[in-house]
Amino acid sequence: MTDIARAAGCSQATVSFVLNNTQGIRLSPQTRERVIEAARVLGYSPPEMPALRAAVPSSMLDGTIGFVVDQLATSPEAVVAIEGARQASWDAGNVLLVAQTMNDAVMEPRAIQSLTARGISALIYMTIFTREITAPEFLHDLDIPVILLNCYTADRAFPAVIPSEIAGGQRVTHHLVEHGHRRIATITGEPWMQAAQERLAGYRRALATADIPFDPDLVVEGDWSASAGYAATRKLLSLNERPSAIFCQNDRTAIGCYEALKEAGLRIPHDISVVGYDDEEISRHLFPALTTAILPHLAMGQWAIEQLEGAPRAGRGRHPITKLECALVERDSVAATPERR
């Protein structure tokens, strides 16, 4: 929808209203035709699901799926995962009910109890930060399938899906190496977080594979914010030998990095290449557009729904942890070193 909105010269919301044939929205025939034509040119076709669902008798619907997440407002990842689950649920004629729990020891079990009282046939349990959890006892007691999203347990009692962060960090760094960069800096997230640890591990693995010595001066700790990216970039530029490329471990950090580089009179990517991570909407609109890695929460939400077919009841058996690829999105913020040009 983002691509279609850009091509049609309208908002993503307008594209959604047109493609889903939303009733009660007054859009001109010209706007509708422009959106449909942009979709056709880009190779997309309007979904047939609304009409299909209307034709399916309610007795044939498979049921209602519960989705609980500890936090919704801190970042877009939870909403993206919910959208992936929603798409896959609706494809099968299921309804998705969502609850935010804030990981509260009292309210979380009450929220899940409220969902089960409404007859959910399965539960997706998500955490906003990727991590190992100790599953609450009430999850083991549920008589429905439970899927963990962005988290996992040591005993592997539930099917789980997380991003493949080490491979993602390695792929992003390797992309810079492929362009001839050897002095590659990275601005990390908060070190206690698994995502930051694994992206850094992937960065180090890519350097080792390319026989590039690890330089701790090129690693600056951040906190995922634009202000931290700005401060960290200024620190990197103060080194006797500045880096030729900077791996920002999320896109918000890259925003601050861009500002610091431009303030210093440096051109991206001619003077310094920059890569991000997460593929947030802002990455498409930075100038130059930011090369980044996709955080696969949409695919993770879809995967979670797909696993429910034939899934065992909660806490039964031992299950693998599935890791989904953080694919690289190449845009305009990386260039070859002078030696490679």
Coordinates of C-alpha atoms in Angstrom, one line a residue:
M1 CA 0.0 0.0 0.0
T2 CA 2.9 2.3 0.6
D3 CA 4.2 1.8 -2.9
I4 CA 0.7 2.3 -4.4
A5 CA 0.2 5.5 -2.3
R6 CA 3.4 7.0 -3.6
A7 CA 2.6 6.2 -7.2
A8 CA -1.0 7.4 -6.9
G9 CA -0.1 10.6 -5.0
C10 CA -2.3 9.9 -2.0
S11 CA -2.2 8.6 1.5
Q12 CA -1.8 4.9 2.5
A13 CA -5.2 5.2 4.2
T14 CA -6.8 6.2 0.9
V15 CA -5.2 3.2 -0.8
S16 CA -6.6 1.0 2.0
F17 CA -10.1 2.4 1.6
V18 CA -10.1 1.9 -2.1
L19 CA -8.6 -1.6 -2.2
N20 CA -10.9 -2.9 0.6
N21 CA -13.9 -1.1 -0.9
T22 CA -14.6 0.5 2.5
Q23 CA -18.2 1.7 2.8
G24 CA -19.1 5.2 4.0
I25 CA -15.9 6.8 2.7
R26 CA -16.5 9.6 0.1
L27 CA -13.8 9.4 -2.5
S28 CA -14.0 10.7 -6.0
P29 CA -14.2 8.3 -8.9
Q30 CA -11.0 9.8 -10.2
T31 CA -9.1 9.1 -6.9
R32 CA -10.4 5.5 -6.9
E33 CA -9.4 5.0 -10.5
R34 CA -6.0 6.5 -9.9
V35 CA -5.3 4.1 -7.0
I36 CA -6.5 1.1 -8.9
E37 CA -4.5 2.0 -12.0
A38 CA -1.3 2.5 -9.8
A39 CA -1.9 -0.9 -8.3
R40 CA -2.3 -2.5 -11.7
V41 CA 0.8 -0.8 -13.1
L42 CA 2.8 -2.0 -10.0
G43 CA 1.6 -5.6 -10.5
Y44 CA -0.9 -5.7 -7.6
S45 CA -4.5 -6.5 -7.8
P46 CA -7.3 -5.5 -5.3
P47 CA -7.9 -8.3 -2.8
E48 CA -11.0 -10.4 -3.2
M49 CA -11.3 -11.2 0.5
P50 CA -14.1 -8.8 1.5
A51 CA -16.5 -10.4 -1.1
L52 CA -15.3 -13.9 -0.3
R53 CA -15.8 -13.5 3.4
A54 CA -19.3 -12.1 2.8
A55 CA -20.1 -15.3 0.9
V56 CA -18.9 -17.6 3.6
P57 CA -21.7 -18.7 6.1
S58 CA -20.8 -17.9 9.7
S59 CA -21.1 -21.6 10.5
M60 CA -18.0 -22.3 8.3
L61 CA -15.7 -19.8 10.1
D62 CA -12.9 -21.6 11.9
G63 CA -13.1 -19.5 15.1
T64 CA -11.5 -16.7 17.0
I65 CA -7.8 -16.3 17.8
G66 CA -6.5 -14.4 20.8
F67 CA -3.3 -12.2 20.4
V68 CA -1.7 -10.8 23.6
V69 CA 1.3 -8.5 23.6
D70 CA 3.0 -6.8 26.5
Q71 CA 3.4 -3.4 24.9
L72 CA 1.8 -1.8 21.8
A73 CA 2.9 1.8 21.9
T74 CA 6.7 1.8 22.2
S75 CA 7.4 0.9 18.6
P76 CA 5.6 -0.2 15.4
E77 CA 6.7 -3.9 15.6
A78 CA 3.7 -5.1 17.6
V79 CA 1.2 -3.5 15.3
V80 CA 3.1 -4.9 12.3
A81 CA 3.0 -8.4 13.8
I82 CA -0.7 -8.0 14.6
E83 CA -1.4 -7.0 11.0
G84 CA 0.5 -10.1 9.7
A85 CA -1.6 -12.3 12.0
R86 CA -4.8 -10.4 11.1
Q87 CA -4.2 -11.0 7.3
A88 CA -3.5 -14.7 7.8
S89 CA -6.5 -15.0 10.2
W90 CA -8.9 -13.4 7.8
D91 CA -7.7 -15.5 4.9
A92 CA -9.0 -18.5 6.9
G93 CA -12.2 -16.8 8.0
N94 CA -11.0 -16.2 11.6
V95 CA -11.4 -13.2 13.9
L96 CA -8.4 -11.8 15.8
L97 CA -8.9 -10.4 19.3
V98 CA -6.0 -8.3 20.7
A99 CA -5.1 -7.4 24.2
Q100 CA -2.2 -5.4 25.7
T101 CA -1.0 -6.7 29.0
M102 CA 2.0 -4.6 30.0
N103 CA 3.4 -7.8 31.4
D104 CA 1.4 -7.1 34.6
A105 CA 1.4 -10.1 36.9
V106 CA -2.3 -9.5 37.9
M107 CA -3.8 -8.1 34.7
E108 CA -2.1 -10.4 32.2
P109 CA -3.8 -13.6 33.3
R110 CA -7.1 -11.7 33.6
A111 CA -6.7 -10.5 30.0
I112 CA -6.1 -14.0 28.8
Q113 CA -8.9 -15.4 30.9
S114 CA -11.2 -12.8 29.3
L115 CA -10.1 -14.0 25.9
T116 CA -10.6 -17.6 26.6
A117 CA -14.1 -16.9 28.1
R118 CA -15.0 -15.5 24.6
G119 CA -14.1 -18.9 23.1
I120 CA -10.8 -18.3 21.4
S121 CA -9.5 -21.4 19.7
A122 CA -5.8 -20.5 20.0
L123 CA -3.5 -17.9 21.5
I124 CA -0.5 -16.0 20.2
Y125 CA 1.7 -14.6 23.0
M126 CA 4.1 -11.8 22.0
T127 CA 6.7 -9.7 23.7
I128 CA 7.9 -6.4 22.2
F129 CA 11.6 -7.2 23.0
T130 CA 13.1 -10.4 21.6
R131 CA 14.0 -12.5 24.6
E132 CA 13.8 -15.8 26.5
I133 CA 10.9 -15.8 28.9
T134 CA 9.7 -18.0 31.7
A135 CA 6.2 -18.9 30.5
P136 CA 3.5 -18.0 33.1
E137 CA 1.9 -21.1 34.6
F138 CA -1.5 -20.2 33.2
L139 CA -0.1 -20.6 29.6
H140 CA 0.7 -24.3 30.3
D141 CA -2.8 -24.8 31.7
L142 CA -4.6 -23.6 28.6
D143 CA -6.4 -26.3 26.6
I144 CA -5.8 -24.6 23.3
P145 CA -2.7 -24.2 21.1
V146 CA -0.2 -21.4 22.1
I147 CA 2.3 -19.8 19.8
L148 CA 5.1 -17.6 21.1
L149 CA 6.0 -14.6 18.9
N150 CA 9.3 -12.7 19.4
C151 CA 10.1 -14.8 22.5
Y152 CA 10.8 -18.4 23.5
T153 CA 11.2 -20.6 26.6
A154 CA 14.3 -22.6 27.6
D155 CA 12.2 -25.8 27.8
R156 CA 10.8 -25.3 24.2
A157 CA 7.3 -26.1 25.5
F158 CA 5.7 -23.9 22.8
P159 CA 6.3 -23.3 19.1
A160 CA 8.2 -20.0 18.8
V161 CA 9.3 -17.5 16.1
I162 CA 11.9 -14.8 16.4
P163 CA 14.0 -12.7 13.9
S164 CA 17.3 -14.1 12.8
E165 CA 19.3 -11.2 14.2
I166 CA 22.8 -12.6 14.0
A167 CA 22.4 -13.4 10.3
G168 CA 20.8 -10.0 9.8
G169 CA 23.7 -8.1 11.4
Q170 CA 26.1 -10.2 9.4
R171 CA 24.3 -9.6 6.1
V172 CA 24.2 -5.8 6.6
T173 CA 27.9 -5.7 7.5
H174 CA 28.8 -8.0 4.6
H175 CA 27.0 -5.6 2.2
L176 CA 29.4 -2.9 3.3
V177 CA 32.4 -5.2 2.9
E178 CA 31.2 -6.1 -0.6
H179 CA 31.4 -2.4 -1.5
G180 CA 35.1 -2.3 -0.4
H181 CA 34.6 -0.9 3.2
R182 CA 37.0 -2.1 5.8
R183 CA 36.8 0.6 8.4
I184 CA 33.2 -0.1 9.4
A185 CA 31.7 1.4 12.6
T186 CA 28.5 0.4 14.3
I187 CA 26.2 2.2 16.7
T188 CA 24.5 -0.4 18.9
G189 CA 21.3 -0.5 20.9
E190 CA 21.2 -1.0 24.6
P191 CA 23.6 -3.8 25.4
W192 CA 21.2 -5.7 27.7
M193 CA 18.8 -6.4 24.8
Q194 CA 19.1 -9.6 22.9
A195 CA 18.6 -7.8 19.6
A196 CA 21.6 -5.5 20.2
Q197 CA 23.8 -8.4 21.3
E198 CA 23.0 -10.5 18.3
R199 CA 23.2 -7.7 15.7
L200 CA 26.7 -6.9 17.2
A201 CA 27.6 -10.6 17.0
G202 CA 26.6 -10.6 13.3
Y203 CA 28.7 -7.5 12.7
R204 CA 31.7 -9.1 14.3
R205 CA 31.2 -12.4 12.4
A206 CA 31.1 -10.5 9.1
L207 CA 34.3 -8.7 9.9
A208 CA 36.0 -12.0 10.9
T209 CA 34.8 -13.7 7.7
A210 CA 36.4 -10.9 5.7
D211 CA 39.7 -10.9 7.7
I212 CA 39.0 -7.4 9.0
P213 CA 40.4 -7.0 12.6
F214 CA 37.8 -6.0 15.2
D215 CA 38.4 -2.4 16.5
P216 CA 36.5 -1.6 19.7
D217 CA 36.9 2.1 19.0
L218 CA 34.5 1.6 16.1
V219 CA 31.7 0.3 18.3
V220 CA 29.7 3.0 20.1
E221 CA 26.8 2.1 22.5
G222 CA 23.5 3.8 21.8
D223 CA 19.9 3.4 22.9
W224 CA 18.0 3.1 19.6
S225 CA 17.2 6.8 19.5
A226 CA 18.0 9.5 16.9
S227 CA 19.8 11.6 19.6
A228 CA 22.0 8.7 20.5
G229 CA 22.8 8.2 16.8
Y230 CA 23.7 11.9 16.5
A231 CA 26.0 11.8 19.5
A232 CA 27.6 8.5 18.5
T233 CA 28.3 9.7 15.0
R234 CA 30.1 12.8 16.3
K235 CA 32.2 10.6 18.5
L236 CA 33.1 8.4 15.5
L237 CA 34.0 11.5 13.4
S238 CA 36.4 12.6 16.1
L239 CA 38.6 9.5 15.7
N240 CA 42.0 10.0 14.1
E241 CA 40.9 7.8 11.3
R242 CA 37.2 8.1 10.8
P243 CA 35.1 5.2 9.4
S244 CA 34.2 4.9 5.8
A245 CA 30.8 3.3 6.7
I246 CA 28.5 3.2 9.7
F247 CA 26.1 0.4 10.6
C248 CA 23.3 1.9 12.6
Q249 CA 21.5 -0.9 14.4
N250 CA 18.1 0.6 13.9
D251 CA 16.6 3.2 11.5
R252 CA 16.0 5.8 14.3
T253 CA 19.7 5.8 15.1
A254 CA 20.4 6.4 11.4
I255 CA 18.3 9.6 11.5
G256 CA 20.6 11.1 14.1
C257 CA 23.6 9.7 12.1
Y258 CA 22.4 11.5 9.0
E259 CA 22.1 14.8 10.8
A260 CA 25.6 14.6 12.3
L261 CA 27.2 13.7 9.0
K262 CA 25.4 16.5 7.1
E263 CA 26.3 19.0 9.9
A264 CA 29.9 18.0 9.4
G265 CA 29.7 18.7 5.7
L266 CA 29.9 15.0 4.7
R267 CA 27.9 13.6 1.8
I268 CA 26.1 10.2 2.1
P269 CA 27.1 7.9 0.5
H270 CA 30.0 9.7 -1.3
D271 CA 32.0 10.4 1.8
I272 CA 30.5 7.9 4.3
S273 CA 28.1 5.0 3.6
V274 CA 25.3 4.4 6.2
V275 CA 23.0 1.4 6.7
G276 CA 20.1 1.0 9.2
Y277 CA 18.0 -1.8 10.5
D278 CA 14.2 -2.4 10.9
D279 CA 13.0 -0.9 7.6
E280 CA 10.7 1.6 9.3
E281 CA 8.6 3.9 7.1
I282 CA 11.1 6.8 7.7
S283 CA 13.9 4.9 6.0
R284 CA 12.2 5.4 2.6
H285 CA 12.0 9.1 3.1
L286 CA 15.5 10.0 4.3
F287 CA 17.7 11.6 1.7
P288 CA 19.3 9.6 0.4
A289 CA 16.9 6.7 1.0
L290 CA 18.3 4.4 3.6
T291 CA 19.6 0.9 2.9
T292 CA 18.4 -1.2 5.8
A293 CA 17.2 -4.7 6.9
I294 CA 13.6 -5.8 7.3
L295 CA 12.6 -6.7 10.8
P296 CA 10.2 -9.6 9.8
H297 CA 7.3 -9.0 12.2
L298 CA 4.7 -9.1 9.5
A299 CA 6.0 -12.5 8.4
M300 CA 6.2 -13.6 12.0
G301 CA 2.6 -12.8 12.6
Q302 CA 1.6 -14.7 9.5
W303 CA 3.8 -17.6 10.5
A304 CA 2.2 -17.8 13.9
I305 CA -1.3 -18.2 12.4
E306 CA -0.1 -20.8 9.9
Q307 CA 1.3 -23.0 12.7
L308 CA -2.0 -23.3 14.4
E309 CA -3.2 -25.9 11.9
G310 CA -2.7 -29.1 13.7
A311 CA -0.7 -27.4 16.5
P312 CA -0.7 -29.3 19.9
R313 CA -2.4 -28.1 23.0
A314 CA -0.4 -25.7 25.2
G315 CA 2.8 -26.8 26.7
R316 CA 2.9 -30.3 25.2
G317 CA 6.0 -31.6 23.6
R318 CA 9.3 -29.9 22.7
H319 CA 9.3 -27.5 19.7
P320 CA 12.1 -25.8 17.7
I321 CA 12.6 -22.0 17.6
T322 CA 12.0 -20.7 14.1
K323 CA 14.1 -17.8 13.0
L324 CA 12.9 -15.7 10.1
E325 CA 15.3 -13.8 7.8
C326 CA 16.0 -10.1 8.2
A327 CA 16.3 -9.4 4.5
L328 CA 18.4 -6.6 3.2
V329 CA 16.7 -3.7 1.4
E330 CA 19.1 -1.9 -0.9
R331 CA 18.5 1.8 -1.4
D332 CA 20.8 4.8 -1.9
S333 CA 22.9 5.2 1.2
V334 CA 25.8 2.8 0.4
A335 CA 28.5 3.4 -2.2
A336 CA 31.7 1.7 -3.1
T337 CA 34.9 3.0 -1.6
P338 CA 37.2 5.1 -3.9
E339 CA 39.3 2.0 -4.6
R340 CA 36.3 0.2 -5.9
R341 CA 34.8 3.0 -8.0

